[in-house]
Amino acid sequence: MNNKEERALAFVNMYAVLGALRKLCLMDEEAAKLAGEDISVGISVKDGPEATLVFGGGRCEVRDGTEKCRIKLPFSSCRKFNGMIDGTVTPIPSRGFLKIGFLTGNFTSLTKILESYLRPAPEKLSDPEFFRRSTLLMLNVIASAAAQLGNTDSVGKASASYIPDGAVEISIRGEESVWLTARDHTLSAVFDRPDRITAFMSFDNLKLARDIFDGKANSVASVGTGGVRIGGMVPQVDNINRIFDRVALYLS
């Protein structure tokens, strides 16, 4: 199956794409300033994800549910929500209309900064610090997207059904680690080191990781050359790699 599933895409957009605002605010000074106001934006998607983006103190956190949000954006379908992400649908708040200035101002500016890192102009990647930030942000997005597709995409769920319980560390050597945890074949992306690691996949450097993320290098071939190191429970790594193939489709 080579098609994206609308509902699975909505979960990727909520927790991997918008969820990347968490990492963005930690690494980008302008983004942190835009997240200075204490305010929360809840997004409720019929038959899809429901979560709140909580801003304040220069940070952003994603929490499940929309009960306590100050601004609420309801969507009648996953397709409509995905349309907001790709810029074809303009949301109308059902709560917090007087705070709409945050949506049209700071929130819009944050998403534009996020897009500049995730879909960068080629010339910007010549800046070493921008390249680093963009690649680390992509690592976070890919891990989060893999968790969502393992839980919601029909092909991803088939792979997740073969993943034993445990935690897989995915890292860029000397830079950053993220973790995918499996419990009863349900996946979660976590950004604090679990107590026990059962498998790992490590990219030797930023450039190789970026080339693999961009489809310019093959991870399996890189294992053979030593650029990618894997270890631990083989079924975990093998099946997560299969889900990564779906991630590439959904983020394309």
CSV table of C-alpha atoms in Angstrom, one decimal:
chain,number,residue,atom,x,y,z
A,1,MET,CA,0.0,0.0,0.0
A,2,ASN,CA,1.6,3.3,-1.1
A,3,ASN,CA,-1.2,5.7,-0.2
A,4,LYS,CA,-1.4,7.9,2.8
A,5,GLU,CA,-4.4,7.3,5.1
A,6,GLU,CA,-6.2,10.5,6.1
A,7,ARG,CA,-6.7,9.6,9.7
A,8,ALA,CA,-3.1,8.4,10.2
A,9,LEU,CA,-1.9,11.6,8.5
A,10,ALA,CA,-3.9,13.7,11.0
A,11,PHE,CA,-2.1,12.0,13.9
A,12,VAL,CA,1.2,12.6,12.3
A,13,ASN,CA,0.4,16.2,11.7
A,14,MET,CA,-0.8,16.7,15.3
A,15,TYR,CA,1.9,14.9,17.3
A,16,ALA,CA,4.9,14.8,14.9
A,17,VAL,CA,4.6,18.1,12.9
A,18,LEU,CA,2.9,20.4,15.4
A,19,GLY,CA,4.5,18.4,18.1
A,20,ALA,CA,7.8,19.5,16.8
A,21,LEU,CA,7.1,23.0,18.2
A,22,ARG,CA,8.3,21.6,21.5
A,23,LYS,CA,11.8,21.0,20.1
A,24,LEU,CA,11.7,24.2,18.0
A,25,CYS,CA,11.2,26.4,21.0
A,26,LEU,CA,14.1,24.7,22.8
A,27,MET,CA,16.6,25.4,19.9
A,28,ASP,CA,15.4,28.6,18.2
A,29,GLU,CA,15.6,31.9,20.0
A,30,GLU,CA,12.9,33.6,17.9
A,31,ALA,CA,10.5,30.7,18.4
A,32,ALA,CA,11.1,30.9,22.1
A,33,LYS,CA,10.1,34.6,22.1
A,34,LEU,CA,7.0,33.8,20.2
A,35,ALA,CA,6.0,31.2,22.8
A,36,GLY,CA,6.4,33.6,25.7
A,37,GLU,CA,2.7,34.2,26.3
A,38,ASP,CA,0.8,31.8,28.6
A,39,ILE,CA,-1.8,30.5,26.2
A,40,SER,CA,-3.2,27.1,25.1
A,41,VAL,CA,-4.6,26.1,21.7
A,42,GLY,CA,-6.8,23.0,21.6
A,43,ILE,CA,-7.3,21.1,18.4
A,44,SER,CA,-10.2,18.7,18.2
A,45,VAL,CA,-10.6,16.5,15.2
A,46,LYS,CA,-13.7,14.4,14.7
A,47,ASP,CA,-12.7,10.7,14.5
A,48,GLY,CA,-9.1,11.8,14.9
A,49,PRO,CA,-6.6,13.3,17.4
A,50,GLU,CA,-7.5,15.7,20.1
A,51,ALA,CA,-4.7,17.6,21.8
A,52,THR,CA,-3.7,21.0,23.2
A,53,LEU,CA,-0.6,23.0,22.5
A,54,VAL,CA,0.4,24.7,25.7
A,55,PHE,CA,2.6,27.8,25.3
A,56,GLY,CA,4.4,29.8,28.0
A,57,GLY,CA,7.8,30.9,29.2
A,58,GLY,CA,9.4,30.3,25.8
A,59,ARG,CA,8.3,26.7,25.6
A,60,CYS,CA,5.6,24.5,24.0
A,61,GLU,CA,4.1,21.3,25.4
A,62,VAL,CA,1.6,19.0,23.7
A,63,ARG,CA,-1.0,17.4,26.0
A,64,ASP,CA,-3.8,15.1,25.1
A,65,GLY,CA,-7.4,16.4,25.3
A,66,THR,CA,-8.8,19.9,24.9
A,67,GLU,CA,-10.7,20.4,28.2
A,68,LYS,CA,-8.6,23.2,29.5
A,69,CYS,CA,-7.6,25.1,26.4
A,70,ARG,CA,-8.2,28.8,26.0
A,71,ILE,CA,-8.5,28.7,22.2
A,72,LYS,CA,-10.3,25.8,20.6
A,73,LEU,CA,-10.1,24.8,16.9
A,74,PRO,CA,-12.7,22.2,16.0
A,75,PHE,CA,-12.4,20.2,12.7
A,76,SER,CA,-15.3,18.2,11.3
A,77,SER,CA,-12.9,15.7,9.7
A,78,CYS,CA,-9.3,14.6,9.5
A,79,ARG,CA,-9.2,15.9,6.0
A,80,LYS,CA,-10.1,19.4,7.1
A,81,PHE,CA,-7.4,19.3,9.8
A,82,ASN,CA,-4.8,18.1,7.4
A,83,GLY,CA,-5.9,21.0,5.1
A,84,MET,CA,-5.0,23.4,7.8
A,85,ILE,CA,-1.5,22.0,8.0
A,86,ASP,CA,-1.0,22.2,4.2
A,87,GLY,CA,-2.5,25.7,4.1
A,88,THR,CA,-5.8,25.0,2.2
A,89,VAL,CA,-8.2,25.3,5.2
A,90,THR,CA,-8.6,28.3,7.5
A,91,PRO,CA,-9.8,27.2,11.0
A,92,ILE,CA,-12.5,29.1,12.9
A,93,PRO,CA,-12.2,29.0,16.7
A,94,SER,CA,-15.2,27.8,18.7
A,95,ARG,CA,-13.6,29.1,21.9
A,96,GLY,CA,-11.3,32.0,22.6
A,97,PHE,CA,-12.2,34.1,19.6
A,98,LEU,CA,-10.9,37.2,21.3
A,99,LYS,CA,-7.5,35.6,21.4
A,100,ILE,CA,-7.5,35.0,17.6
A,101,GLY,CA,-4.6,37.5,17.4
A,102,PHE,CA,-2.3,34.8,18.8
A,103,LEU,CA,-3.3,32.4,16.0
A,104,THR,CA,-2.8,35.0,13.2
A,105,GLY,CA,0.3,36.4,14.8
A,106,ASN,CA,2.6,34.3,17.0
A,107,PHE,CA,1.2,30.8,16.1
A,108,THR,CA,1.4,31.5,12.4
A,109,SER,CA,4.9,32.8,12.8
A,110,LEU,CA,5.9,29.7,14.8
A,111,THR,CA,4.7,27.4,12.1
A,112,LYS,CA,6.5,29.4,9.4
A,113,ILE,CA,9.8,29.0,11.4
A,114,LEU,CA,9.1,25.3,11.8
A,115,GLU,CA,8.5,24.9,8.1
A,116,SER,CA,11.8,26.7,7.3
A,117,TYR,CA,13.6,24.0,9.3
A,118,LEU,CA,11.6,21.0,8.0
A,119,ARG,CA,11.5,22.1,4.3
A,120,PRO,CA,14.6,24.3,4.2
A,121,ALA,CA,15.8,26.3,1.2
A,122,PRO,CA,19.0,24.5,0.0
A,123,GLU,CA,21.2,27.6,0.6
A,124,LYS,CA,20.2,27.7,4.2
A,125,LEU,CA,21.7,24.2,4.8
A,126,SER,CA,25.1,25.7,4.1
A,127,ASP,CA,25.0,27.3,7.5
A,128,PRO,CA,26.4,24.6,9.9
A,129,GLU,CA,24.2,25.6,12.8
A,130,PHE,CA,21.1,25.8,10.8
A,131,PHE,CA,22.0,22.4,9.3
A,132,ARG,CA,22.4,21.0,12.8
A,133,ARG,CA,19.1,22.3,14.1
A,134,SER,CA,17.2,21.2,11.0
A,135,THR,CA,18.6,17.7,11.2
A,136,LEU,CA,17.9,17.3,14.9
A,137,LEU,CA,14.4,18.6,14.5
A,138,MET,CA,13.9,16.1,11.7
A,139,LEU,CA,15.1,13.3,14.1
A,140,ASN,CA,12.4,14.3,16.5
A,141,VAL,CA,9.7,14.5,13.9
A,142,ILE,CA,10.6,11.1,12.4
A,143,ALA,CA,10.5,9.4,15.7
A,144,SER,CA,7.1,10.9,16.6
A,145,ALA,CA,5.7,10.1,13.2
A,146,ALA,CA,6.9,6.5,13.5
A,147,ALA,CA,5.0,6.1,16.8
A,148,GLN,CA,1.8,7.6,15.3
A,149,LEU,CA,2.0,5.4,12.2
A,150,GLY,CA,2.7,2.3,14.2
A,151,ASN,CA,-0.6,3.0,16.0
A,152,THR,CA,-2.8,4.3,13.3
A,153,ASP,CA,-1.6,3.4,9.8
A,154,SER,CA,-2.7,0.0,8.6
A,155,VAL,CA,0.8,-0.9,7.3
A,156,GLY,CA,2.5,0.6,10.3
A,157,LYS,CA,0.2,-1.3,12.7
A,158,ALA,CA,1.1,-4.6,10.9
A,159,SER,CA,4.8,-3.9,11.6
A,160,ALA,CA,4.1,-2.8,15.2
A,161,SER,CA,2.4,-6.1,15.9
A,162,TYR,CA,5.8,-7.8,15.6
A,163,ILE,CA,7.6,-5.4,17.9
A,164,PRO,CA,8.3,-6.9,21.4
A,165,ASP,CA,7.9,-4.6,24.5
A,166,GLY,CA,10.9,-2.4,25.1
A,167,ALA,CA,12.6,0.8,24.2
A,168,VAL,CA,14.7,1.5,21.1
A,169,GLU,CA,17.2,4.3,21.2
A,170,ILE,CA,17.6,6.3,17.9
A,171,SER,CA,20.6,8.6,18.0
A,172,ILE,CA,22.9,10.8,16.1
A,173,ARG,CA,26.3,10.1,17.7
A,174,GLY,CA,27.5,13.0,19.8
A,175,GLU,CA,24.4,15.0,19.2
A,176,GLU,CA,21.0,13.7,20.4
A,177,SER,CA,18.9,10.6,21.2
A,178,VAL,CA,15.2,10.0,21.0
A,179,TRP,CA,13.4,6.8,22.0
A,180,LEU,CA,10.6,4.7,20.7
A,181,THR,CA,8.9,2.5,23.3
A,182,ALA,CA,6.7,-0.4,22.6
A,183,ARG,CA,4.1,-1.8,25.0
A,184,ASP,CA,1.5,-4.4,23.9
A,185,HIS,CA,2.4,-3.3,20.3
A,186,THR,CA,1.5,0.3,21.0
A,187,LEU,CA,4.3,2.8,20.2
A,188,SER,CA,5.2,6.0,21.9
A,189,ALA,CA,8.0,8.6,21.2
A,190,VAL,CA,9.7,9.8,24.3
A,191,PHE,CA,12.4,12.3,24.8
A,192,ASP,CA,13.7,11.4,28.2
A,193,ARG,CA,15.9,8.3,28.5
A,194,PRO,CA,13.9,5.2,29.6
A,195,ASP,CA,15.3,3.1,32.5
A,196,ARG,CA,16.1,0.2,30.1
A,197,ILE,CA,17.1,0.2,26.5
A,198,THR,CA,16.4,-3.0,24.5
A,199,ALA,CA,17.7,-2.0,21.1
A,200,PHE,CA,19.5,0.9,19.4
A,201,MET,CA,20.1,2.5,16.0
A,202,SER,CA,22.9,5.0,15.9
A,203,PHE,CA,23.9,7.3,13.0
A,204,ASP,CA,27.6,8.1,12.9
A,205,ASN,CA,27.3,11.8,12.2
A,206,LEU,CA,24.9,14.6,11.3
A,207,LYS,CA,25.6,14.5,7.5
A,208,LEU,CA,24.9,10.7,7.2
A,209,ALA,CA,21.7,11.1,9.3
A,210,ARG,CA,20.6,13.9,7.0
A,211,ASP,CA,21.4,12.0,3.9
A,212,ILE,CA,19.3,9.1,5.1
A,213,PHE,CA,16.4,11.3,6.2
A,214,ASP,CA,16.5,13.0,2.8
A,215,GLY,CA,16.6,9.7,0.9
A,216,LYS,CA,20.1,10.3,-0.4
A,217,ALA,CA,21.6,7.4,1.5
A,218,ASN,CA,20.4,3.9,2.3
A,219,SER,CA,20.3,2.9,6.0
A,220,VAL,CA,20.7,-0.8,5.2
A,221,ALA,CA,23.8,-0.1,3.1
A,222,SER,CA,25.1,2.2,5.8
A,223,VAL,CA,24.9,-0.6,8.3
A,224,GLY,CA,27.3,-2.5,6.1
A,225,THR,CA,29.8,0.3,5.9
A,226,GLY,CA,29.5,1.0,9.7
A,227,GLY,CA,27.9,4.4,9.3
A,228,VAL,CA,24.8,3.2,11.0
A,229,ARG,CA,25.2,0.9,14.0
A,230,ILE,CA,22.4,-1.3,15.3
A,231,GLY,CA,22.1,-3.7,18.2
A,232,GLY,CA,19.8,-5.4,20.7
A,233,MET,CA,16.5,-7.0,19.9
A,234,VAL,CA,16.6,-7.4,16.1
A,235,PRO,CA,12.8,-7.7,15.6
A,236,GLN,CA,12.4,-4.2,17.2
A,237,VAL,CA,14.9,-2.6,14.9
A,238,ASP,CA,13.7,-4.4,11.8
A,239,ASN,CA,10.1,-3.5,12.2
A,240,ILE,CA,10.8,0.1,13.2
A,241,ASN,CA,12.8,0.4,10.0
A,242,ARG,CA,9.7,-0.8,8.1
A,243,ILE,CA,7.7,1.9,9.8
A,244,PHE,CA,10.3,4.5,8.8
A,245,ASP,CA,9.6,3.6,5.2
A,246,ARG,CA,6.0,4.7,5.9
A,247,VAL,CA,7.2,7.9,7.6
A,248,ALA,CA,9.1,8.9,4.5
A,249,LEU,CA,5.8,8.6,2.5
A,250,TYR,CA,3.8,10.6,5.0
A,251,LEU,CA,6.3,13.4,5.4
A,252,SER,CA,7.0,13.8,1.7
